Amino acid sequence: DDKPGTSTGLTQTTMHSKRFKTATDSAETRYHTVSEFVKMLAAADIPIHKVDNPLVRGYIHSEVKNGGAIPKSTQIRKMYLPDIYDKERAVILEKLKGHNLTLQADETSDSQDRPILNILVASLDLLKNGSLVYYLLDTVFLQGRVDHSNVARAILQCISTSGISFENIRVFNSDAAAYMQKCYREVLAPLFPNCVHITCLAHLLNLLGEEFRKPYQDVNTFVRLMSAVFFRAGARKSRYKAYIVDCKERDETINAALPPNPVQTRWNSWYDCVKHHLPNLPVYSEFFKQEVIVMGTRSPASLTELQKLFRDEKYVAGLTVAMRFIVDQSKLIINSNLYFQSATPHMLEAFDRLEEIQINYSMPCDNETCQKYFDGVHTTTQQRGELLEKFAKSFTLLTDKLT
């Protein structure tokens, strides 16, 4: 005989089971919807905070199936993003498991100028259209000094937590900075028995460019002042645009755009600034003279200093000659740097380019070879000699760095 209440208890249990299954299915559907949405944002390089835009939220809720499950950016970052990241990272590590790997370490800075180390890895066995496919293993915020010990510690911790065998690392790729070379030589080399260290040729060309410009402190000062005088100066920018457009109507060689800013983390940007300023030097003087009158006692220090420099004819002459030399002689460095940043450099071409650089910057810098930079510019004999010494020094610094 059935006991009283047995049928009712069975019914309640079945109802609870159905509700639990429904709730579970709903949670899984919600998680799947949000996960796929976040993956789409990452693939399209769309910032997560764009989800909070009212129009975006309205469209998601009304037009996207299960769009109501997608929360705001704060909840996505807190509840979904870490789990999605861990799962994607696990998939990548599983794909790389057992393969011969190349490891790349790249130190840079974030928007708040904090030093960070990006650690990337690629399989030497899995190529896509003949090229390596790199994956970001970790981004480490470096504490304290950026030196070989801190970098080595970050790399080893990343490798260990990723479950990668030291024996599978065949190539360590970094820039040619002294602390990176010391990191490999003193720490990584003894631990990675099958590894070789190669330095990024694009980094090398950037270092050569930095060496080449060292003798030209006057040019560097001018570039810095030009950047400062237009910094957060909307009204001055507007006046300059009107002035430079009028000047361009009389001289088509003038660049009517606003002067660019040199960015430390953007290679070649300093040379881009010099190239922009050179044809515009004749028109800067009159603009700064007018700007000082407009600003009066409110003139910033950068504006006052620039007007003072342009009053010095000897300074302007030396600046013009130096900029001509820099713009002309830096072409090979800049073009090679851009080539080595491309995805398909070839070994023979790379060797030829480096050999061309070695030959080009081993040439003498004398009156005859550098005469074209002085044409039409009045310089004293002493000033000419000083400029030729700078030209020769920039060549020497570059070739010494290359060798």
mmCIF file of C-alpha atoms in Angstrom:
data_model
loop_
_atom_site.group_PDB
_atom_site.id
_atom_site.type_symbol
_atom_site.label_atom_id
_atom_site.label_comp_id
_atom_site.label_asym_id
_atom_site.label_seq_id
_atom_site.Cartn_x
_atom_site.Cartn_y
_atom_site.Cartn_z
ATOM 1 C CA ASP A 1 0.000 0.000 0.000
ATOM 2 C CA ASP A 2 1.117 3.538 -0.782
ATOM 3 C CA LYS A 3 1.830 5.745 2.146
ATOM 4 C CA PRO A 4 -0.213 8.935 2.467
ATOM 5 C CA GLY A 5 1.468 11.933 0.737
ATOM 6 C CA THR A 6 3.787 9.864 -1.462
ATOM 7 C CA SER A 7 2.208 11.038 -4.732
ATOM 8 C CA THR A 8 2.289 14.676 -3.637
ATOM 9 C CA GLY A 9 5.960 14.405 -2.604
ATOM 10 C CA LEU A 10 6.868 12.870 -5.951
ATOM 11 C CA THR A 11 5.042 15.657 -7.808
ATOM 12 C CA GLN A 12 6.817 18.354 -5.773
ATOM 13 C CA THR A 13 10.205 16.737 -6.407
ATOM 14 C CA THR A 14 9.486 16.598 -10.143
ATOM 15 C CA MET A 15 8.423 20.270 -10.191
ATOM 16 C CA HIS A 16 11.551 21.316 -8.290
ATOM 17 C CA SER A 17 13.688 19.340 -10.748
ATOM 18 C CA LYS A 18 12.030 21.009 -13.731
ATOM 19 C CA ARG A 19 12.448 24.466 -12.213
ATOM 20 C CA PHE A 20 16.107 23.716 -11.427
ATOM 21 C CA LYS A 21 16.701 22.473 -14.983
ATOM 22 C CA THR A 22 14.969 25.520 -16.441
ATOM 23 C CA ALA A 23 17.027 27.856 -14.253
ATOM 24 C CA THR A 24 20.227 26.008 -15.207
ATOM 25 C CA ASP A 25 19.411 26.172 -18.922
ATOM 26 C CA SER A 26 18.608 29.872 -18.578
ATOM 27 C CA ALA A 27 21.916 30.565 -16.820
ATOM 28 C CA GLU A 28 23.847 28.619 -19.465
ATOM 29 C CA THR A 29 22.076 30.473 -22.261
ATOM 30 C CA ARG A 30 22.802 33.809 -20.591
ATOM 31 C CA TYR A 31 26.460 32.916 -20.085
ATOM 32 C CA HIS A 32 26.801 31.735 -23.696
ATOM 33 C CA THR A 33 25.204 34.946 -25.001
ATOM 34 C CA VAL A 34 27.469 37.206 -22.950
ATOM 35 C CA SER A 35 30.585 35.137 -23.732
ATOM 36 C CA GLU A 36 30.019 35.267 -27.479
ATOM 37 C CA PHE A 37 29.283 38.980 -27.254
ATOM 38 C CA VAL A 38 32.523 39.679 -25.371
ATOM 39 C CA LYS A 39 34.497 37.567 -27.877
ATOM 40 C CA MET A 40 32.989 39.640 -30.680
ATOM 41 C CA LEU A 41 34.034 42.878 -28.951
ATOM 42 C CA ALA A 42 37.579 41.590 -28.509
ATOM 43 C CA ALA A 43 37.866 40.355 -32.103
ATOM 44 C CA ALA A 44 36.597 43.669 -33.489
ATOM 45 C CA ASP A 45 38.744 45.684 -31.043
ATOM 46 C CA ILE A 46 35.665 47.433 -29.606
ATOM 47 C CA PRO A 47 36.154 48.789 -26.049
ATOM 48 C CA ILE A 48 33.846 47.154 -23.529
ATOM 49 C CA HIS A 49 32.635 50.495 -22.185
ATOM 50 C CA LYS A 50 30.841 51.082 -25.512
ATOM 51 C CA VAL A 51 28.212 48.631 -24.201
ATOM 52 C CA ASP A 52 27.009 51.365 -21.838
ATOM 53 C CA ASN A 53 26.029 53.705 -24.665
ATOM 54 C CA PRO A 54 22.226 54.167 -24.501
ATOM 55 C CA LEU A 55 21.746 53.587 -28.237
ATOM 56 C CA VAL A 56 23.887 50.439 -28.124
ATOM 57 C CA ARG A 57 21.911 49.091 -25.159
ATOM 58 C CA GLY A 58 18.631 49.887 -26.859
ATOM 59 C CA TYR A 59 19.680 48.063 -30.013
ATOM 60 C CA ILE A 60 20.951 45.013 -28.073
ATOM 61 C CA HIS A 61 17.726 44.710 -26.087
ATOM 62 C CA SER A 62 15.391 45.128 -29.046
ATOM 63 C CA GLU A 63 17.232 43.495 -31.959
ATOM 64 C CA VAL A 64 19.589 40.860 -30.501
ATOM 65 C CA LYS A 65 18.218 37.494 -29.418
ATOM 66 C CA ASN A 66 18.657 37.141 -25.632
ATOM 67 C CA GLY A 67 20.166 40.655 -25.696
ATOM 68 C CA GLY A 68 18.565 41.425 -22.355
ATOM 69 C CA ALA A 69 21.084 39.050 -20.769
ATOM 70 C CA ILE A 70 24.018 41.317 -21.700
ATOM 71 C CA PRO A 71 24.906 43.443 -18.651
ATOM 72 C CA LYS A 72 26.754 46.748 -18.466
ATOM 73 C CA SER A 73 30.539 47.007 -18.801
ATOM 74 C CA THR A 74 31.285 46.932 -15.054
ATOM 75 C CA GLN A 75 29.529 43.589 -14.588
ATOM 76 C CA ILE A 76 31.112 42.182 -17.764
ATOM 77 C CA ARG A 77 34.605 43.012 -16.501
ATOM 78 C CA LYS A 78 33.919 41.671 -13.029
ATOM 79 C CA MET A 79 31.882 38.525 -13.685
ATOM 80 C CA TYR A 80 32.570 37.373 -17.245
ATOM 81 C CA LEU A 81 35.836 38.699 -18.632
ATOM 82 C CA PRO A 82 38.251 36.889 -16.238
ATOM 83 C CA ASP A 83 36.588 33.518 -16.878
ATOM 84 C CA ILE A 84 36.491 34.064 -20.654
ATOM 85 C CA TYR A 85 40.156 35.084 -20.606
ATOM 86 C CA ASP A 86 41.178 31.971 -18.668
ATOM 87 C CA LYS A 87 39.291 29.688 -21.058
ATOM 88 C CA GLU A 88 40.738 31.333 -24.182
ATOM 89 C CA ARG A 89 44.225 31.192 -22.683
ATOM 90 C CA ALA A 90 43.778 27.479 -21.927
ATOM 91 C CA VAL A 91 42.756 26.844 -25.541
ATOM 92 C CA ILE A 92 45.867 28.653 -26.808
ATOM 93 C CA LEU A 93 48.201 26.768 -24.445
ATOM 94 C CA GLU A 94 46.664 23.461 -25.473
ATOM 95 C CA LYS A 95 47.240 24.382 -29.113
ATOM 96 C CA LEU A 96 50.913 25.149 -28.403
ATOM 97 C CA LYS A 97 51.494 22.098 -26.222
ATOM 98 C CA GLY A 98 54.498 20.030 -27.327
ATOM 99 C CA HIS A 99 55.490 22.455 -30.097
ATOM 100 C CA ASN A 100 58.821 24.195 -30.607
ATOM 101 C CA LEU A 101 58.219 27.785 -29.539
ATOM 102 C CA THR A 102 59.591 31.265 -30.035
ATOM 103 C CA LEU A 103 59.242 33.630 -27.085
ATOM 104 C CA GLN A 104 59.102 37.389 -27.524
ATOM 105 C CA ALA A 105 59.473 39.990 -24.778
ATOM 106 C CA ASP A 106 58.618 43.614 -25.507
ATOM 107 C CA GLU A 107 58.889 46.340 -22.877
ATOM 108 C CA THR A 108 56.816 49.480 -23.375
ATOM 109 C CA SER A 109 54.686 51.894 -21.332
ATOM 110 C CA ASP A 110 50.950 52.323 -20.854
ATOM 111 C CA SER A 111 48.829 55.474 -21.038
ATOM 112 C CA GLN A 112 49.967 56.451 -17.535
ATOM 113 C CA ASP A 113 53.644 55.965 -18.453
ATOM 114 C CA ARG A 114 53.989 52.851 -16.286
ATOM 115 C CA PRO A 115 56.486 50.258 -17.570
ATOM 116 C CA ILE A 116 54.869 47.064 -18.806
ATOM 117 C CA LEU A 117 56.254 43.886 -20.333
ATOM 118 C CA ASN A 118 54.304 42.086 -23.046
ATOM 119 C CA ILE A 119 55.226 38.392 -23.309
ATOM 120 C CA LEU A 120 54.210 36.699 -26.553
ATOM 121 C CA VAL A 121 54.660 33.177 -27.862
ATOM 122 C CA ALA A 122 54.371 31.507 -31.266
ATOM 123 C CA SER A 123 54.761 27.980 -32.546
ATOM 124 C CA LEU A 124 57.598 27.372 -34.991
ATOM 125 C CA ASP A 125 55.644 24.386 -36.302
ATOM 126 C CA LEU A 126 52.321 26.116 -36.989
ATOM 127 C CA LEU A 127 52.599 28.753 -39.703
ATOM 128 C CA LYS A 128 49.792 30.778 -41.281
ATOM 129 C CA ASN A 129 50.554 31.760 -44.879
ATOM 130 C CA GLY A 130 54.235 31.296 -44.137
ATOM 131 C CA SER A 131 54.210 33.606 -41.097
ATOM 132 C CA LEU A 132 54.335 32.989 -37.369
ATOM 133 C CA VAL A 133 51.151 33.551 -35.377
ATOM 134 C CA TYR A 134 51.916 35.186 -32.034
ATOM 135 C CA TYR A 135 49.710 34.913 -28.946
ATOM 136 C CA LEU A 136 49.871 37.222 -25.950
ATOM 137 C CA LEU A 137 50.715 35.096 -22.898
ATOM 138 C CA ASP A 138 50.760 37.882 -20.341
ATOM 139 C CA THR A 139 51.081 41.618 -19.764
ATOM 140 C CA VAL A 140 53.150 42.310 -16.663
ATOM 141 C CA PHE A 141 53.297 45.643 -14.870
ATOM 142 C CA LEU A 142 56.935 45.938 -13.838
ATOM 143 C CA GLN A 143 57.549 47.145 -10.310
ATOM 144 C CA GLY A 144 60.628 49.196 -9.518
ATOM 145 C CA ARG A 145 63.449 49.508 -12.006
ATOM 146 C CA VAL A 146 63.238 48.067 -15.503
ATOM 147 C CA ASP A 147 66.345 45.887 -15.379
ATOM 148 C CA HIS A 148 67.417 42.376 -16.363
ATOM 149 C CA SER A 149 66.396 40.770 -13.058
ATOM 150 C CA ASN A 150 62.826 42.141 -13.047
ATOM 151 C CA VAL A 151 62.333 41.205 -16.694
ATOM 152 C CA ALA A 152 63.734 37.689 -16.177
ATOM 153 C CA ARG A 153 61.538 37.163 -13.113
ATOM 154 C CA ALA A 154 58.412 38.170 -15.058
ATOM 155 C CA ILE A 155 59.269 35.898 -17.996
ATOM 156 C CA LEU A 156 60.058 32.840 -15.869
ATOM 157 C CA GLN A 157 56.905 33.249 -13.788
ATOM 158 C CA CYS A 158 54.814 33.534 -16.958
ATOM 159 C CA ILE A 159 56.407 30.433 -18.516
ATOM 160 C CA SER A 160 56.000 28.394 -15.337
ATOM 161 C CA THR A 161 52.326 29.263 -14.801
ATOM 162 C CA SER A 162 51.631 28.534 -18.488
ATOM 163 C CA GLY A 163 52.962 24.991 -18.203
ATOM 164 C CA ILE A 164 55.475 25.490 -21.020
ATOM 165 C CA SER A 165 58.582 23.307 -20.946
ATOM 166 C CA PHE A 166 61.866 25.225 -20.960
ATOM 167 C CA GLU A 167 63.219 22.670 -23.440
ATOM 168 C CA ASN A 168 60.571 23.638 -26.027
ATOM 169 C CA ILE A 169 61.673 27.267 -26.189
ATOM 170 C CA ARG A 170 63.913 27.486 -29.251
ATOM 171 C CA VAL A 171 64.081 31.242 -29.838
ATOM 172 C CA PHE A 172 64.049 34.223 -27.494
ATOM 173 C CA ASN A 173 63.283 37.421 -29.395
ATOM 174 C CA SER A 174 63.750 40.870 -27.854
ATOM 175 C CA ASP A 175 65.140 44.296 -28.617
ATOM 176 C CA ALA A 176 68.862 45.002 -28.416
ATOM 177 C CA ALA A 177 68.714 46.891 -25.104
ATOM 178 C CA ALA A 178 71.579 46.090 -22.752
ATOM 179 C CA TYR A 179 69.284 44.849 -19.956
ATOM 180 C CA MET A 180 67.500 42.469 -22.367
ATOM 181 C CA GLN A 181 70.783 40.992 -23.533
ATOM 182 C CA LYS A 182 71.914 40.604 -19.920
ATOM 183 C CA CYS A 183 68.553 39.006 -19.036
ATOM 184 C CA TYR A 184 69.107 36.293 -21.612
ATOM 185 C CA ARG A 185 72.846 35.868 -21.080
ATOM 186 C CA GLU A 186 72.819 35.592 -17.276
ATOM 187 C CA VAL A 187 69.380 34.167 -16.464
ATOM 188 C CA LEU A 188 67.489 32.646 -19.382
ATOM 189 C CA ALA A 189 70.306 30.999 -21.367
ATOM 190 C CA PRO A 190 71.249 28.528 -18.590
ATOM 191 C CA LEU A 191 67.567 27.546 -18.168
ATOM 192 C CA PHE A 192 66.619 27.288 -21.867
ATOM 193 C CA PRO A 193 69.051 24.622 -23.148
ATOM 194 C CA ASN A 194 67.807 24.601 -26.753
ATOM 195 C CA CYS A 195 67.329 28.340 -27.174
ATOM 196 C CA VAL A 196 69.070 31.041 -29.177
ATOM 197 C CA HIS A 197 68.682 34.794 -28.677
ATOM 198 C CA ILE A 198 67.867 37.031 -31.628
ATOM 199 C CA THR A 199 67.238 40.760 -31.506
ATOM 200 C CA CYS A 200 64.424 42.452 -33.408
ATOM 201 C CA LEU A 201 65.839 44.284 -36.427
ATOM 202 C CA ALA A 202 63.155 46.975 -36.195
ATOM 203 C CA HIS A 203 64.278 47.675 -32.615
ATOM 204 C CA LEU A 204 67.875 47.801 -33.834
ATOM 205 C CA LEU A 205 66.998 50.361 -36.510
ATOM 206 C CA ASN A 206 65.184 52.439 -33.894
ATOM 207 C CA LEU A 207 68.301 52.390 -31.703
ATOM 208 C CA LEU A 208 70.412 53.421 -34.701
ATOM 209 C CA GLY A 209 68.033 56.310 -35.289
ATOM 210 C CA GLU A 210 68.389 57.422 -31.668
ATOM 211 C CA GLU A 211 72.186 57.325 -31.948
ATOM 212 C CA PHE A 212 72.141 59.265 -35.219
ATOM 213 C CA ARG A 213 70.201 62.204 -33.719
ATOM 214 C CA LYS A 214 72.266 62.571 -30.519
ATOM 215 C CA PRO A 215 74.623 65.330 -31.778
ATOM 216 C CA TYR A 216 71.732 67.637 -32.711
ATOM 217 C CA GLN A 217 70.660 69.032 -29.363
ATOM 218 C CA ASP A 218 69.703 72.360 -30.946
ATOM 219 C CA VAL A 219 67.308 70.587 -33.319
ATOM 220 C CA ASN A 220 65.923 68.498 -30.463
ATOM 221 C CA THR A 221 65.304 71.652 -28.408
ATOM 222 C CA PHE A 222 63.504 73.268 -31.329
ATOM 223 C CA VAL A 223 61.257 70.217 -31.856
ATOM 224 C CA ARG A 224 60.432 70.178 -28.140
ATOM 225 C CA LEU A 225 59.556 73.907 -28.086
ATOM 226 C CA MET A 226 57.371 73.547 -31.172
ATOM 227 C CA SER A 227 55.486 70.740 -29.467
ATOM 228 C CA ALA A 228 55.078 72.774 -26.269
ATOM 229 C CA VAL A 229 53.880 75.971 -27.947
ATOM 230 C CA PHE A 230 50.828 74.233 -29.442
ATOM 231 C CA PHE A 231 50.085 71.994 -26.444
ATOM 232 C CA ARG A 232 46.516 72.624 -25.203
ATOM 233 C CA ALA A 233 46.368 75.864 -27.182
ATOM 234 C CA GLY A 234 43.222 75.606 -29.295
ATOM 235 C CA ALA A 235 43.032 79.312 -30.128
ATOM 236 C CA ARG A 236 46.701 79.411 -31.169
ATOM 237 C CA LYS A 237 46.185 76.377 -33.392
ATOM 238 C CA SER A 238 43.274 78.126 -35.116
ATOM 239 C CA ARG A 239 45.330 81.296 -35.688
ATOM 240 C CA TYR A 240 48.217 79.219 -37.009
ATOM 241 C CA LYS A 241 45.972 77.325 -39.448
ATOM 242 C CA ALA A 242 44.647 80.589 -40.880
ATOM 243 C CA TYR A 243 48.175 82.003 -41.104
ATOM 244 C CA ILE A 244 49.778 78.944 -42.711
ATOM 245 C CA VAL A 245 47.019 78.546 -45.333
ATOM 246 C CA ASP A 246 47.640 82.138 -46.406
ATOM 247 C CA CYS A 247 51.398 81.427 -46.615
ATOM 248 C CA LYS A 248 50.838 78.271 -48.680
ATOM 249 C CA GLU A 249 49.022 80.272 -51.333
ATOM 250 C CA ARG A 250 52.317 82.119 -51.921
ATOM 251 C CA ASP A 251 54.618 79.068 -51.514
ATOM 252 C CA GLU A 252 53.335 75.564 -52.309
ATOM 253 C CA THR A 253 56.319 73.861 -50.611
ATOM 254 C CA ILE A 254 54.973 74.888 -47.198
ATOM 255 C CA ASN A 255 53.188 72.180 -45.215
ATOM 256 C CA ALA A 256 49.852 73.639 -44.140
ATOM 257 C CA ALA A 257 49.117 70.964 -41.527
ATOM 258 C CA LEU A 258 49.648 71.513 -37.817
ATOM 259 C CA PRO A 259 53.141 70.503 -36.645
ATOM 260 C CA PRO A 260 53.210 66.861 -35.477
ATOM 261 C CA ASN A 261 54.266 65.875 -31.972
ATOM 262 C CA PRO A 262 57.195 63.522 -31.339
ATOM 263 C CA VAL A 263 55.951 60.449 -29.468
ATOM 264 C CA GLN A 264 58.496 58.409 -27.538
ATOM 265 C CA THR A 265 56.782 55.084 -28.207
ATOM 266 C CA ARG A 266 56.186 55.788 -31.913
ATOM 267 C CA TRP A 267 59.291 55.122 -33.973
ATOM 268 C CA ASN A 268 60.397 57.728 -36.532
ATOM 269 C CA SER A 269 58.029 60.387 -35.121
ATOM 270 C CA TRP A 270 60.949 62.705 -34.233
ATOM 271 C CA TYR A 271 62.210 62.516 -37.817
ATOM 272 C CA ASP A 272 58.685 63.184 -39.096
ATOM 273 C CA CYS A 273 58.677 66.386 -37.034
ATOM 274 C CA VAL A 274 62.011 67.554 -38.462
ATOM 275 C CA LYS A 275 60.823 66.809 -41.999
ATOM 276 C CA HIS A 276 57.662 68.855 -41.362
ATOM 277 C CA HIS A 277 59.481 71.835 -39.809
ATOM 278 C CA LEU A 278 62.218 72.234 -42.437
ATOM 279 C CA PRO A 279 60.159 73.836 -45.266
ATOM 280 C CA ASN A 280 58.171 75.872 -42.734
ATOM 281 C CA LEU A 281 61.107 77.537 -40.962
ATOM 282 C CA PRO A 282 60.857 80.757 -43.024
ATOM 283 C CA VAL A 283 57.219 81.313 -42.043
ATOM 284 C CA TYR A 284 57.475 80.400 -38.344
ATOM 285 C CA SER A 285 59.364 83.586 -37.449
ATOM 286 C CA GLU A 286 56.616 85.990 -38.550
ATOM 287 C CA PHE A 287 53.864 83.908 -36.927
ATOM 288 C CA PHE A 288 55.598 83.831 -33.540
ATOM 289 C CA LYS A 289 56.220 87.571 -33.755
ATOM 290 C CA GLN A 290 52.491 88.140 -34.310
ATOM 291 C CA GLU A 291 51.571 85.629 -31.601
ATOM 292 C CA VAL A 292 53.679 87.431 -28.976
ATOM 293 C CA ILE A 293 51.811 90.640 -29.777
ATOM 294 C CA VAL A 294 48.450 88.847 -29.446
ATOM 295 C CA MET A 295 49.361 87.168 -26.143
ATOM 296 C CA GLY A 296 51.247 90.081 -24.593
ATOM 297 C CA THR A 297 52.244 89.349 -20.997
ATOM 298 C CA ARG A 298 50.393 86.026 -21.165
ATOM 299 C CA SER A 299 52.903 84.587 -23.641
ATOM 300 C CA PRO A 300 54.074 81.111 -22.527
ATOM 301 C CA ALA A 301 57.779 80.469 -22.029
ATOM 302 C CA SER A 302 57.937 78.250 -25.146
ATOM 303 C CA LEU A 303 56.585 81.056 -27.354
ATOM 304 C CA THR A 304 58.976 83.638 -25.910
ATOM 305 C CA GLU A 305 61.934 81.280 -26.353
ATOM 306 C CA LEU A 306 61.020 80.500 -29.979
ATOM 307 C CA GLN A 307 60.730 84.175 -30.868
ATOM 308 C CA LYS A 308 64.129 84.767 -29.273
ATOM 309 C CA LEU A 309 65.697 81.916 -31.285
ATOM 310 C CA PHE A 310 64.294 83.167 -34.578
ATOM 311 C CA ARG A 311 65.848 86.582 -33.969
ATOM 312 C CA ASP A 312 69.271 84.894 -34.044
ATOM 313 C CA GLU A 313 70.167 84.579 -37.742
ATOM 314 C CA LYS A 314 73.185 82.395 -36.956
ATOM 315 C CA TYR A 315 70.965 79.963 -35.036
ATOM 316 C CA VAL A 316 68.397 79.781 -37.845
ATOM 317 C CA ALA A 317 71.148 79.159 -40.404
ATOM 318 C CA GLY A 318 72.652 76.327 -38.358
ATOM 319 C CA LEU A 319 69.198 74.860 -37.700
ATOM 320 C CA THR A 320 68.380 74.897 -41.425
ATOM 321 C CA VAL A 321 71.611 73.149 -42.439
ATOM 322 C CA ALA A 322 71.308 70.536 -39.668
ATOM 323 C CA MET A 323 67.687 69.787 -40.592
ATOM 324 C CA ARG A 324 68.588 69.413 -44.276
ATOM 325 C CA PHE A 325 71.267 66.888 -43.369
ATOM 326 C CA ILE A 326 68.986 64.981 -40.976
ATOM 327 C CA VAL A 327 66.065 64.768 -43.420
ATOM 328 C CA ASP A 328 68.292 63.569 -46.262
ATOM 329 C CA GLN A 329 70.540 61.161 -44.366
ATOM 330 C CA SER A 330 67.792 59.614 -42.220
ATOM 331 C CA LYS A 331 65.844 58.276 -45.223
ATOM 332 C CA LEU A 332 67.735 54.988 -45.264
ATOM 333 C CA ILE A 333 67.188 54.455 -41.516
ATOM 334 C CA ILE A 334 63.478 55.273 -41.686
ATOM 335 C CA ASN A 335 62.769 53.165 -44.769
ATOM 336 C CA SER A 336 64.674 50.200 -43.349
ATOM 337 C CA ASN A 337 62.858 50.544 -40.031
ATOM 338 C CA LEU A 338 59.493 50.485 -41.788
ATOM 339 C CA TYR A 339 60.586 47.448 -43.805
ATOM 340 C CA PHE A 340 61.648 45.487 -40.731
ATOM 341 C CA GLN A 341 58.326 46.285 -39.043
ATOM 342 C CA SER A 342 56.467 44.592 -41.894
ATOM 343 C CA ALA A 343 55.272 41.002 -41.544
ATOM 344 C CA THR A 344 57.389 39.520 -44.339
ATOM 345 C CA PRO A 345 61.070 40.506 -44.083
ATOM 346 C CA HIS A 346 63.451 38.079 -45.837
ATOM 347 C CA MET A 347 66.858 37.112 -44.514
ATOM 348 C CA LEU A 348 68.812 37.985 -47.680
ATOM 349 C CA GLU A 349 67.029 41.320 -48.019
ATOM 350 C CA ALA A 350 67.672 42.053 -44.351
ATOM 351 C CA PHE A 351 71.382 41.346 -44.776
ATOM 352 C CA ASP A 352 71.559 43.565 -47.861
ATOM 353 C CA ARG A 353 69.847 46.444 -46.071
ATOM 354 C CA LEU A 354 72.141 46.251 -43.055
ATOM 355 C CA GLU A 355 75.160 46.118 -45.343
ATOM 356 C CA GLU A 356 73.865 49.170 -47.215
ATOM 357 C CA ILE A 357 73.499 51.034 -43.913
ATOM 358 C CA GLN A 358 77.036 50.060 -42.895
ATOM 359 C CA ILE A 359 78.471 51.312 -46.216
ATOM 360 C CA ASN A 360 76.370 54.496 -46.406
ATOM 361 C CA TYR A 361 77.230 55.744 -42.922
ATOM 362 C CA SER A 362 80.914 54.890 -43.262
ATOM 363 C CA MET A 363 81.295 57.568 -45.952
ATOM 364 C CA PRO A 364 83.220 60.750 -45.058
ATOM 365 C CA CYS A 365 81.392 63.952 -44.104
ATOM 366 C CA ASP A 366 83.549 66.701 -45.608
ATOM 367 C CA ASN A 367 83.045 70.010 -47.387
ATOM 368 C CA GLU A 368 82.606 68.374 -50.764
ATOM 369 C CA THR A 369 80.075 65.677 -49.848
ATOM 370 C CA CYS A 370 78.031 67.994 -47.605
ATOM 371 C CA GLN A 371 78.068 71.150 -49.725
ATOM 372 C CA LYS A 372 74.451 70.663 -50.842
ATOM 373 C CA TYR A 373 73.238 71.145 -47.258
ATOM 374 C CA PHE A 374 74.902 74.598 -47.060
ATOM 375 C CA ASP A 375 73.691 75.921 -50.413
ATOM 376 C CA GLY A 376 71.885 79.255 -50.077
ATOM 377 C CA VAL A 377 72.555 79.478 -46.319
ATOM 378 C CA HIS A 378 75.097 81.927 -44.881
ATOM 379 C CA THR A 379 77.254 80.315 -42.212
ATOM 380 C CA THR A 380 80.575 81.374 -40.726
ATOM 381 C CA THR A 381 83.675 79.255 -41.218
ATOM 382 C CA GLN A 382 83.596 78.236 -37.558
ATOM 383 C CA GLN A 383 79.906 77.312 -37.701
ATOM 384 C CA ARG A 384 80.456 75.290 -40.850
ATOM 385 C CA GLY A 385 83.241 73.350 -39.173
ATOM 386 C CA GLU A 386 81.091 72.661 -36.105
ATOM 387 C CA LEU A 387 78.244 71.371 -38.275
ATOM 388 C CA LEU A 388 80.573 69.084 -40.229
ATOM 389 C CA GLU A 389 81.842 67.697 -36.930
ATOM 390 C CA LYS A 390 78.250 66.930 -35.894
ATOM 391 C CA PHE A 391 77.586 65.213 -39.216
ATOM 392 C CA ALA A 392 80.663 63.040 -38.821
ATOM 393 C CA LYS A 393 79.818 62.270 -35.198
ATOM 394 C CA SER A 394 76.289 61.128 -36.061
ATOM 395 C CA PHE A 395 77.754 58.723 -38.645
ATOM 396 C CA THR A 396 80.292 57.411 -36.129
ATOM 397 C CA LEU A 397 77.713 56.887 -33.376
ATOM 398 C CA LEU A 398 75.466 54.959 -35.751
ATOM 399 C CA THR A 399 78.171 52.666 -37.144
ATOM 400 C CA ASP A 400 79.576 52.000 -33.660
ATOM 401 C CA LYS A 401 76.100 50.945 -32.504
ATOM 402 C CA LEU A 402 75.661 48.736 -35.559
ATOM 403 C CA THR A 403 78.932 46.901 -34.997
#
